[in-house]
Structures are given as structure tokens and as C-alpha cells.
XYZ file of C-alpha atoms in Angstrom:
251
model
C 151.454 66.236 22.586
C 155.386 66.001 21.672
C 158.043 67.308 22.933
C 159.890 70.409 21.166
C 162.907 68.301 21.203
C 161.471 65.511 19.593
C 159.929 67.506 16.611
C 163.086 69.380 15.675
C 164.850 66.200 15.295
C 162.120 64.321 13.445
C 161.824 67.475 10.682
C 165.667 67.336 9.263
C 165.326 63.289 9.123
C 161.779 63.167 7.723
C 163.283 65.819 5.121
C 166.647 63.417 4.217
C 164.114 60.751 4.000
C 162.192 62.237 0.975
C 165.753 63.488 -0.707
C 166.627 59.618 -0.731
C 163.221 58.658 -1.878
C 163.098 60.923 -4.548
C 166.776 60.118 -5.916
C 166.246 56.189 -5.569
C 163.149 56.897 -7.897
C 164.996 58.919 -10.824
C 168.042 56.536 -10.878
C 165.109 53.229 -11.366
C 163.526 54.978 -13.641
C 166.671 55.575 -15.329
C 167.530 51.978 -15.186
C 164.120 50.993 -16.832
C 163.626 52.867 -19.687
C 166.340 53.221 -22.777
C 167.358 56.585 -23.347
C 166.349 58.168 -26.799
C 168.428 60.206 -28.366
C 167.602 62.034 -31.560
C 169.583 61.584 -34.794
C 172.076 64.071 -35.234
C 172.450 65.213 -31.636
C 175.216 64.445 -29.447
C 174.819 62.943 -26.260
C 174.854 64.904 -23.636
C 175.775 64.013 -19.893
C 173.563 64.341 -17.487
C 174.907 65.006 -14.052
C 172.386 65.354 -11.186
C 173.699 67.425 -8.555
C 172.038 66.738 -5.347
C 172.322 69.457 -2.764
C 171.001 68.358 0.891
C 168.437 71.174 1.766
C 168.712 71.683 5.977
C 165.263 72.324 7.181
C 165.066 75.488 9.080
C 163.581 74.589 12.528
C 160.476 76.602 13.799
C 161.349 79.582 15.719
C 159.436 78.739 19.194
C 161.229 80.662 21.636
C 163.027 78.023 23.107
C 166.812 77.046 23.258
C 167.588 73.675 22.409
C 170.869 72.221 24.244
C 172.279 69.052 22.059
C 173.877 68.044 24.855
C 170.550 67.474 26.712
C 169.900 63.558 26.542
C 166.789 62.097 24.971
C 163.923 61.057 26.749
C 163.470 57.474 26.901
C 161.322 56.090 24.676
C 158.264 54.318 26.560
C 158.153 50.318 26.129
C 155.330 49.447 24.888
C 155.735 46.071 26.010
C 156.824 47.058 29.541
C 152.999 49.490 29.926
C 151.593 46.351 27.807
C 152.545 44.035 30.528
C 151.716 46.773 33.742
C 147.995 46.126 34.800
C 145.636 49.030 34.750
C 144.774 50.468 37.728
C 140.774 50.688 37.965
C 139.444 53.834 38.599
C 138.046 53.864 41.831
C 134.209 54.067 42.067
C 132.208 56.398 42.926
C 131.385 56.942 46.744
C 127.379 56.912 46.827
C 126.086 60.178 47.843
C 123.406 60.379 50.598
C 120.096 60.970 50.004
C 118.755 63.916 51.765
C 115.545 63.602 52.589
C 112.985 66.049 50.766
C 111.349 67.266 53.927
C 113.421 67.033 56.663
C 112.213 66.952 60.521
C 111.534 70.297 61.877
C 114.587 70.485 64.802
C 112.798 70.898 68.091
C 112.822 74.399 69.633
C 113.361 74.280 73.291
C 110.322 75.623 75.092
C 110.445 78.762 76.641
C 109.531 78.350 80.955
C 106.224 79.984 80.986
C 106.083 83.580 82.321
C 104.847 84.263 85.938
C 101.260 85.346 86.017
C 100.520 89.117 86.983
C 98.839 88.625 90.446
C 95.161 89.584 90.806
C 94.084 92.602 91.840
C 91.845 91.887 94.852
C 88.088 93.203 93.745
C 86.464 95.341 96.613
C 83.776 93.848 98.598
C 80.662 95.026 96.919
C 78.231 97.287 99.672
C 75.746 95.975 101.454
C 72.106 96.843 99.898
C 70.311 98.658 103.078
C 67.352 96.613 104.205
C 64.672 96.749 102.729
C 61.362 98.196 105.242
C 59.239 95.909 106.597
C 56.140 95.435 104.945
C 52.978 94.045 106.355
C 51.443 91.472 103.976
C 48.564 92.885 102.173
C 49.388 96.615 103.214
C 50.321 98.196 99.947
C 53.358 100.945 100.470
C 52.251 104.548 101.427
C 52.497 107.273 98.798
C 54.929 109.836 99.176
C 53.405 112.911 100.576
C 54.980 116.215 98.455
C 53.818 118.320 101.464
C 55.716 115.923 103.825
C 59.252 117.801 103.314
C 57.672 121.114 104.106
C 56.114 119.824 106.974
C 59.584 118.663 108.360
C 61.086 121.493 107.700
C 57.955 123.075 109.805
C 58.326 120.774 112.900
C 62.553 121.689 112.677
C 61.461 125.026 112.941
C 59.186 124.789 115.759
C 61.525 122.354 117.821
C 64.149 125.218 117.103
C 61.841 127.962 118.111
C 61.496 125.872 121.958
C 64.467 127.496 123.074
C 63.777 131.215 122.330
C 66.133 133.047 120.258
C 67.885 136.284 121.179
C 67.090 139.168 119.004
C 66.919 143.010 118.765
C 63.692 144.778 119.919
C 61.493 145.409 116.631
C 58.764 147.486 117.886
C 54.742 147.378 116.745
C 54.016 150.206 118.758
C 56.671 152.977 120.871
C 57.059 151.651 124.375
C 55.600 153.861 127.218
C 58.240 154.774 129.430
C 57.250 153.306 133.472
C 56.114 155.380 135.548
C 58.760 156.875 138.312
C 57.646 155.819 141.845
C 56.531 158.740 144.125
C 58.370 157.401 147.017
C 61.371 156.690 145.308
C 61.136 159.767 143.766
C 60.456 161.783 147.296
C 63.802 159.575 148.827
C 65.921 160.869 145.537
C 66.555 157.292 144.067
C 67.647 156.986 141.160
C 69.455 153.849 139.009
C 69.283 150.993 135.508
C 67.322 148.281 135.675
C 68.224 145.684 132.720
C 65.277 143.787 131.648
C 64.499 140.865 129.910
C 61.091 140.090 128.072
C 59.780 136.667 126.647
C 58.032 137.488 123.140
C 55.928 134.481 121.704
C 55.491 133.955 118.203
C 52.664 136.592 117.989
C 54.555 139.374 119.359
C 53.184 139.260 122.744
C 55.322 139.634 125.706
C 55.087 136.268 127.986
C 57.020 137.466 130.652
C 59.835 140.183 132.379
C 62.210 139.955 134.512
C 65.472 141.696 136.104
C 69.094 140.897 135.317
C 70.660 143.674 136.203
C 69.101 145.730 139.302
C 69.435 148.973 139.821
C 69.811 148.474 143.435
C 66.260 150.253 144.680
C 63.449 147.500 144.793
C 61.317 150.659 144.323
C 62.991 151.206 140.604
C 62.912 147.212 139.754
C 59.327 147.080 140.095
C 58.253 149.643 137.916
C 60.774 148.765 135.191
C 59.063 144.994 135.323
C 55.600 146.590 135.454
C 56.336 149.340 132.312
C 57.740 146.092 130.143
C 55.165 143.902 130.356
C 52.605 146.281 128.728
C 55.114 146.688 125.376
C 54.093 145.478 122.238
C 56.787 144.104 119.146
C 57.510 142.287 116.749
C 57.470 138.433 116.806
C 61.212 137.015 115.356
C 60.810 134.950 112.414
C 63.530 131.950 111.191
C 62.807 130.982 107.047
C 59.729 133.074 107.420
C 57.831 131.488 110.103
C 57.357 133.478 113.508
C 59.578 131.651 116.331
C 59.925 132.578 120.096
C 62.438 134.822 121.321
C 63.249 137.497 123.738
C 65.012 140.912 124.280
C 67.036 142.747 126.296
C 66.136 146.096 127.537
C 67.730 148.669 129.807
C 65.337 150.838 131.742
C 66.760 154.326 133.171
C 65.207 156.218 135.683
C 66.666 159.692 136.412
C 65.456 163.182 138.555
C 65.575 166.402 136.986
């Protein structure tokens, strides 16, 4: 691409150029051929004016200075004779490989086990009954349970219970002695009778005397002839006994 410079001084020359050109070309042509003239007309003079036409220089915005020098002119000899400088080549590019090594991951340190619960000792099986060979095991008995609860009942009823007097028949008040009665004695005599499990009275005797031997003896007497009731534990007639106070008073 040229400079602006350049091109507004080549345009006025170029234009000079083809004034010249044009001028040399009428005045040969001139030369050459004779000039006719028709009969009965005077000659005429030709004059040829030649005006120089100044080429009006594009308008591009841009001030030209005159006094600004010319760019040199390159020699062509001069970049004939300087040696071209090769391009340098291409730096090979490095092949990257299409499926490259997986990087290795650092392994993790592995985690600490949970520690084991300790599993209970199972329990011992009881032991199973001895067995003699060719003795085949004995049937459970369905009566057997109401037979222990029978013999608990009885082993209970061995030490006699304490109860309240439940009477079969009215007790007979004893008899007041005659002697005591002449001598004006008079007193309690607490007793205590022994019922079996039919009601009977087993036995009597005094815990509490009422401090005449006369008195004691007939209250021991009079309470061995009473009848009651036997006492009974989950229905079943047990042992027991009774205490009794025995008054004997003088109207």
C-alpha cells in the first residue's frame, strides 16, 4: 500500500505526462500530413493554446507538509543482495497420549474396627434324669398336683391352727363344785381345747387359772365334753384349737 505522500505527487506528474503526450502527437501528425485547404478560402491560423490543467488532489483528511522529506526509495539491489531470513520451523507438538494413566489416589488408612460385643455365655441345659436302661419314663399323673397340694395341706395341718370356736352343738356350762361352792370360791379359768380334723376335742387344758384347783377342774372336765366345728384350709378339714374362758360366779 502507498503512502499518501507518494500518490499526491505521482497524480499532477502522471497528468503533465499525458498533456506532453498528447501535444507531441498533434504537432507529428501535423508534420506528416499536408494541409488541405479548399479553393477560395483563406488560410486560417491555427493557434493551439495549451492550458496546464492542475489535478485537484483527493481530499483524505490529511495535511501534507512540503517541507516533509521523501522517503527513501528502497534499493532493490541492496534487498536483492540481503539474504532471506528462513522462517523458523515449526516446534513439533507433543503427542498426548489418547488414554492417559489413571494418577494414583493415595489410599485411605483403613478405619479401626468397632470392637465386639462380648456374646453372653449361653445357660447350662439342667441335667437330664437318670434313666434306667430299658425302664421307659413314667407318665405324668394329672391327679399328682392335687395330691401335693393334699400332702402340703396335711403337713400344714401338723401344727394346729388357731381359730374361733364354731360350734356343732351349744356347750353345757360345767358344773359348779359343791365344796367350792360351800367355801364361796369363785374365779376364770382360760382353757384351751385340741379339735382334730373331725371336730372332736383331743384334749384341754389350763392357761390361765383361776386360782381354786376346785374351779380348774371342772372347767377342764365341762370342755372336754364340747362338740365344734373342725377348721378347714382350701376346703379340707385341718387340726386346730381354741381358746375358751370359763366363769364361775355365786348368786
Amino acid at each position: 500500500m502507498q503512502d499518501p505522500i507518494v500518490r499526491l505527487i505521482k497524480r499532477p506528474l502522471m497528468a503533465m505526462l499525458l498533456l506532453s503526450g498528447s501535444l507531441h502527437l498533434l504537432l507529428f501528425s501535423g508534420w506528416a500530413a499536408p494541409v488541405l485547404t479548399p479553393a477560395g478560402d483563406s488560410v486560417t491560423e491555427l493557434q493551439l493554446n495549451l492550458h496546464a490543467v492542475q489535478a485537484h488532489p483527493l481530499d483524505s483528511g490529511a495535511t501534507v507538509d512540503s517541507r516533509a522529506p521523501l522517503p527513501p526509495v528502497p534499493d532493490a539491489t541492496a534487498q536483492a543482495a540481503r539474504p532471506a531470513v528462513a522462517a523458523p520451523a515449526p516446534r513439533p507438538t507433543p503427542k498426548l497420549a489418547e488414554n492417559p494413566a489413571p494418577v494414583p489416589q493415595p489410599e485411605s488408612p483403613p478405619a479401626d474396627p468397632a470392637p465386639a460385643r462380648p456374646t453372653p455365655a449361653p445357660e447350662p441345659a439342667p441335667a437330664p434324669r437318670y434313666q434306667p436302661p430299658g425302664q421307659e419314663p413314667e407318665a405324668e399323673d394329672p391327679f399328682e398336683e392335687l395330691l401335693s397340694d393334699h400332702r402340703e395341706v396335711v403337713a400344714a395341718a401338723d401344727a394346729p391352727v388357731e381359730r374361733d370356736p364354731q360350734w356343732r352343738r351349744p356347750p353345757q356350762p360345767p358344773v359348779y363344785p359343791p365344796l367350792a361352792r360351800r367355801r364361796g370360791q369363785e374365779g376364770e379359768v382360760m382353757l384351751r381345747l385340741d379339735i382334730d380334723a373331725r371336730g372332736e376335742v383331743t384334749g384341754a387344758r389350763v392357761l390361765n387359772s383361776s386360782g381354786h384347783p376346785l374351779l380348774d377342774r371342772a372347767a377342764r372336765e365341762a370342755g372336754l365334753g364340747w362338740q365344734l366345728m373342725p377348721a378347714r384350709i382350701n376346703g379340707i378339714a385341718v387340726a386346730s384349737y381354741v381358746t375358751i374362758p370359763v366363769q364361775f360366779r355365786l348368786h
